[in-house]
Short mmCIF file of C-alpha atoms in Angstrom, two decimals:
data_model
loop_
_atom_site.label_atom_id
_atom_site.label_comp_id
_atom_site.label_asym_id
_atom_site.label_seq_id
_atom_site.Cartn_x
_atom_site.Cartn_y
_atom_site.Cartn_z
CA UNK R 8 14.65 10.65 56.29
CA UNK R 9 17.73 9.03 57.77
CA UNK R 10 21.29 10.39 57.84
CA UNK R 11 23.33 10.32 54.61
CA UNK R 12 20.32 9.33 52.47
CA UNK R 13 20.54 12.57 50.48
CA UNK R 14 24.20 12.06 49.59
CA UNK R 15 24.76 10.55 46.14
CA UNK R 16 25.55 6.88 46.71
CA UNK R 17 28.10 4.54 45.16
CA UNK R 18 26.95 2.59 42.07
CA UNK R 19 25.82 -0.90 42.98
CA UNK R 20 22.92 -2.98 44.25
CA UNK R 21 21.73 -2.66 47.84
CA UNK R 22 19.37 -4.46 50.18
CA UNK R 23 17.99 -2.21 52.93
CA UNK R 24 15.77 -2.96 55.91
CA UNK R 25 13.90 -0.25 57.85
CA UNK R 26 12.41 -1.93 60.94
CA UNK R 27 10.39 0.52 63.01
CA UNK R 28 7.68 0.76 65.60
CA UNK R 29 5.21 3.56 66.27
CA UNK R 30 3.09 3.95 69.40
CA UNK R 31 0.37 6.51 70.16
CA UNK R 32 -2.48 6.77 72.65
CA UNK R 33 -3.81 10.14 71.55
CA UNK R 34 -5.49 11.57 68.44
CA UNK R 35 -5.66 15.34 68.97
CA UNK R 36 -8.42 17.27 67.20
CA UNK R 37 -8.65 20.95 66.41
CA UNK R 38 -10.11 21.48 69.88
CA UNK R 39 -9.87 19.63 73.18
CA UNK R 40 -13.45 18.40 72.72
CA UNK R 41 -12.46 16.72 69.42
CA UNK R 42 -9.45 14.92 70.91
CA UNK R 43 -9.63 11.14 71.29
CA UNK R 44 -7.62 9.41 74.01
CA UNK R 45 -6.76 5.75 74.56
CA UNK R 46 -6.68 4.86 70.85
CA UNK R 47 -3.96 2.30 71.69
CA UNK R 48 -2.19 2.48 68.31
CA UNK R 49 0.78 0.13 67.88
CA UNK R 50 2.60 -0.32 64.56
CA UNK R 51 5.39 -2.85 63.95
CA UNK R 52 6.76 -2.69 60.42
CA UNK R 53 9.84 -3.87 58.56
CA UNK R 54 10.16 -2.07 55.22
CA UNK R 55 12.25 -4.15 52.82
CA UNK R 56 13.96 -2.22 50.04
CA UNK R 57 15.99 -3.23 47.00
CA UNK R 58 17.88 -0.32 45.39
CA UNK R 59 19.87 -0.09 42.18
CA UNK R 60 22.33 2.81 41.95
CA UNK R 61 24.17 3.70 38.75
CA UNK R 62 25.32 6.61 36.60
CA UNK R 63 22.70 8.03 34.23
CA UNK R 64 23.09 9.56 30.79
CA UNK R 65 24.17 12.86 32.38
CA UNK R 66 26.99 11.12 34.24
CA UNK R 67 25.43 11.82 37.64
CA UNK R 68 24.16 9.19 40.07
CA UNK R 69 20.60 7.93 39.64
CA UNK R 70 18.70 5.24 41.52
CA UNK R 71 15.69 2.99 41.33
CA UNK R 72 14.16 1.36 44.38
CA UNK R 73 11.30 -0.94 45.34
CA UNK R 74 10.00 -0.86 48.92
CA UNK R 75 7.64 -3.41 50.47
CA UNK R 76 6.49 -2.98 54.10
CA UNK R 77 5.60 -6.08 56.12
CA UNK R 78 4.22 -6.07 59.65
CA UNK R 79 1.32 -5.58 62.03
CA UNK R 80 -0.89 -2.70 63.18
CA UNK R 81 -3.23 -2.52 66.18
CA UNK R 82 -5.69 0.27 66.96
CA UNK R 83 -8.81 0.59 69.11
CA UNK R 84 -9.19 -3.18 69.44
CA UNK R 85 -8.76 -3.89 65.71
CA UNK R 86 -5.65 -5.35 64.10
CA UNK R 87 -4.18 -6.17 60.71
CA UNK R 88 -1.04 -7.99 59.65
CA UNK R 89 0.67 -8.86 56.39
CA UNK R 90 2.03 -6.58 53.68
CA UNK R 91 1.53 -2.85 53.32
CA UNK R 92 1.41 -0.62 50.24
CA UNK R 93 4.35 -1.11 47.87
CA UNK R 94 6.36 1.91 46.70
CA UNK R 95 8.38 2.34 43.50
CA UNK R 96 10.81 5.27 43.65
CA UNK R 97 13.33 6.68 41.15
CA UNK R 98 15.66 9.64 41.46
CA UNK R 99 18.50 11.56 39.81
CA UNK R 100 21.15 13.78 41.40
CA UNK R 101 21.26 17.10 39.57
CA UNK R 102 24.23 18.32 41.60
CA UNK R 103 26.88 15.81 42.66
CA UNK R 104 29.84 17.86 43.90
CA UNK R 105 31.86 15.40 45.96
CA UNK R 106 34.78 17.81 46.38
CA UNK R 107 32.58 20.34 48.22
CA UNK R 108 30.17 17.69 49.57
CA UNK R 109 27.14 19.36 47.95
CA UNK R 110 24.24 17.27 46.60
CA UNK R 111 20.83 18.05 45.12
CA UNK R 112 18.43 15.44 43.73
CA UNK R 113 14.92 15.10 42.33
CA UNK R 114 12.94 11.91 42.81
CA UNK R 115 9.41 10.57 42.53
CA UNK R 116 7.66 7.78 44.39
CA UNK R 117 4.46 5.93 43.48
CA UNK R 118 2.55 3.92 46.09
CA UNK R 119 0.41 0.98 44.98
CA UNK R 120 -2.54 -0.30 47.11
CA UNK R 121 -1.10 -3.75 47.75
CA UNK R 122 -1.81 -3.67 51.49
CA UNK R 123 -4.94 -5.17 53.02
CA UNK R 124 -7.82 -2.78 53.75
CA UNK R 125 -11.17 -3.05 55.54
CA UNK R 126 -13.29 0.11 55.71
CA UNK R 127 -14.94 -1.18 58.89
CA UNK R 128 -11.64 -1.59 60.74
CA UNK R 129 -9.63 1.11 62.51
CA UNK R 130 -6.38 -0.79 61.78
CA UNK R 131 -5.26 -1.16 58.16
CA UNK R 132 -1.82 -1.73 56.68
CA UNK R 133 -3.08 -0.45 53.33
CA UNK R 134 -4.72 2.87 52.39
CA UNK R 135 -6.73 1.56 49.38
CA UNK R 136 -5.56 4.40 47.16
CA UNK R 137 -2.67 5.32 44.87
CA UNK R 138 -0.26 8.01 46.04
CA UNK R 139 2.16 10.07 43.96
CA UNK R 140 5.08 11.77 45.70
CA UNK R 141 7.64 14.08 44.03
CA UNK R 142 10.70 14.68 46.23
CA UNK R 143 13.42 17.33 46.44
CA UNK R 144 16.57 16.17 48.30
CA UNK R 145 19.49 18.32 49.50
CA UNK R 146 22.70 17.62 51.43
CA UNK R 147 25.76 19.73 52.33
CA UNK R 148 28.69 18.81 54.52
CA UNK R 149 30.60 21.55 56.39
CA UNK R 150 33.73 19.98 57.81
CA UNK R 151 32.45 17.52 60.42
CA UNK R 152 28.87 18.84 60.19
CA UNK R 153 26.31 17.37 57.82
CA UNK R 154 23.05 19.16 56.95
CA UNK R 155 20.29 17.51 54.95
CA UNK R 156 16.67 18.22 54.13
CA UNK R 157 14.02 17.01 51.76
CA UNK R 158 10.58 18.21 50.72
CA UNK R 159 7.93 15.68 49.74
CA UNK R 160 4.60 16.63 48.20
CA UNK R 161 2.02 13.86 48.02
CA UNK R 162 -1.40 13.57 46.47
CA UNK R 163 -3.88 10.71 46.69
CA UNK R 164 -6.50 9.11 44.51
CA UNK R 165 -9.98 8.48 45.89
CA UNK R 166 -10.58 5.43 48.06
CA UNK R 167 -13.16 3.46 46.01
CA UNK R 168 -14.68 1.81 49.10
CA UNK R 169 -15.37 5.00 51.05
CA UNK R 170 -15.33 7.61 48.24
CA UNK R 171 -13.00 9.64 50.43
CA UNK R 172 -9.87 11.27 49.08
CA UNK R 173 -7.20 12.25 51.58
CA UNK R 174 -6.00 15.83 51.34
CA UNK R 175 -2.78 16.60 49.50
CA UNK R 176 0.07 16.71 51.98
CA UNK R 177 3.56 18.12 52.24
CA UNK R 178 6.37 16.79 54.42
CA UNK R 179 9.52 18.72 55.31
CA UNK R 180 12.31 16.62 56.87
CA UNK R 181 15.61 18.03 58.10
CA UNK R 182 18.73 16.69 59.78
CA UNK R 183 21.89 18.13 61.31
CA UNK R 184 24.65 15.69 62.21
CA UNK R 185 28.21 15.74 63.51
CA UNK R 186 30.91 13.17 62.73
CA UNK R 187 32.34 11.98 66.05
CA UNK R 188 34.61 9.67 64.04
CA UNK R 189 35.14 9.44 60.28
CA UNK R 190 32.52 6.67 60.17
CA UNK R 191 30.29 7.53 63.15
CA UNK R 192 27.80 10.39 63.21
CA UNK R 193 25.20 11.59 65.72
CA UNK R 194 22.57 14.19 64.99
CA UNK R 195 19.08 15.59 65.47
CA UNK R 196 16.01 15.58 63.22
CA UNK R 197 13.14 18.02 62.82
CA UNK R 198 10.17 17.19 60.60
CA UNK R 199 6.92 19.01 59.80
CA UNK R 200 3.83 17.53 58.15
CA UNK R 201 0.78 19.36 56.78
CA UNK R 202 -2.22 18.24 54.72
CA UNK R 203 -5.23 19.88 53.11
CA UNK R 204 -8.82 19.04 53.98
CA UNK R 205 -9.98 15.62 52.81
CA UNK R 206 -12.87 15.23 50.36
CA UNK R 207 -15.90 12.93 50.56
CA UNK R 208 -17.82 12.32 47.33
CA UNK R 209 -15.92 15.27 45.87
CA UNK R 210 -16.92 17.69 48.65
CA UNK R 211 -14.40 19.18 51.02
CA UNK R 212 -14.62 18.05 54.66
CA UNK R 213 -14.01 21.36 56.40
CA UNK R 214 -11.71 21.18 59.41
CA UNK R 215 -10.17 17.83 58.43
CA UNK R 216 -6.72 19.19 57.53
CA UNK R 217 -3.87 17.64 59.53
CA UNK R 218 -0.66 18.99 61.03
CA UNK R 219 2.17 17.40 62.99
CA UNK R 220 5.77 18.05 64.02
CA UNK R 221 8.50 15.57 64.99
CA UNK R 222 11.94 15.86 66.53
CA UNK R 223 14.53 13.48 67.93
CA UNK R 224 18.08 12.09 67.86
CA UNK R 225 19.79 9.50 65.67
CA UNK R 226 23.14 7.71 65.39
CA UNK R 227 24.77 6.37 62.22
CA UNK R 228 27.67 3.94 61.83
CA UNK R 229 29.22 3.35 58.41
CA UNK R 230 30.69 -0.07 59.15
CA UNK R 231 32.25 -0.51 55.70
CA UNK R 232 31.63 0.47 52.10
CA UNK R 233 28.03 -0.50 51.35
CA UNK R 234 27.34 -1.48 54.98
CA UNK R 235 25.53 1.05 57.20
CA UNK R 236 23.69 0.77 60.55
CA UNK R 237 21.41 3.49 61.85
CA UNK R 238 19.06 4.12 64.81
CA UNK R 239 16.58 6.96 65.24
CA UNK R 240 13.89 8.05 67.70
CA UNK R 241 11.29 10.71 66.90
CA UNK R 242 8.68 12.29 69.17
CA UNK R 243 5.47 13.86 67.80
CA UNK R 244 4.19 17.19 69.09
CA UNK R 245 1.56 19.82 68.21
CA UNK R 246 -0.46 17.27 66.24
CA UNK R 247 -3.93 18.12 64.91
CA UNK R 248 -6.35 15.61 63.41
CA UNK R 249 -3.65 12.93 63.39
CA UNK R 250 -2.02 10.67 65.94
CA UNK R 251 0.59 11.92 68.42
CA UNK R 252 3.14 9.42 69.70
CA UNK R 253 6.73 8.33 69.10
CA UNK R 254 8.71 6.34 66.53
CA UNK R 255 11.73 4.06 66.95
CA UNK R 256 13.41 3.20 63.67
CA UNK R 257 16.51 1.33 62.53
CA UNK R 258 18.24 0.98 59.17
CA UNK R 259 20.46 -1.82 57.86
CA UNK R 260 22.13 -1.25 54.48
CA UNK R 261 24.11 -3.97 52.73
CA UNK R 262 25.48 -4.04 49.18
CA UNK R 263 25.22 -7.23 47.15
#
């Protein structure tokens, strides 16, 4: 989640780019003996998004978006490049109180396995499964302070190549920002990620559940109406059964 994303937008069409990189050398397990070092994971992705924002039948803002990641991933000597899994997302603001700067929305995203996948490679841009993600979004501005959070619950279909189904996961993302200027805001993020045990051939893989926390700063500049620039850096900590590293992400929003 990036700053101001949970505020109801202005009707129009938008092109958005989310270039980011992720780097990790460690995959912590439940115990020190299960931890893997020197995994040399490097991800370079530019997620391209087209969004359509309008007023729905209720009169509140709704949106429809299509997101296509493009990039390269490297891990443990393997690599993959090209497109990742495409996401279709739609949402509706249930509360759009601009006078009190209070917003609440429900959305749902569907991921399609358009990315390349090789079960014998450690580096894949695709996951080879479908993912369904309902989302709750909230935002409230208190004077110069802006608080936002969202909750995303995601479940997966089975990977037909490996007969493995990733555990259902939940992601909590939060942000607190302060407007230094009417169009410039700096803030901090805190995210938490949890998943259930995965399943192989329908049987639970005990001890495979994952957990990770992230925190870091960001800066946002609203250059003009429909034109936003954003930069963010997040650091992983207390990870279990998933990679632990850091993310650098940018956002470019432009109406058209």
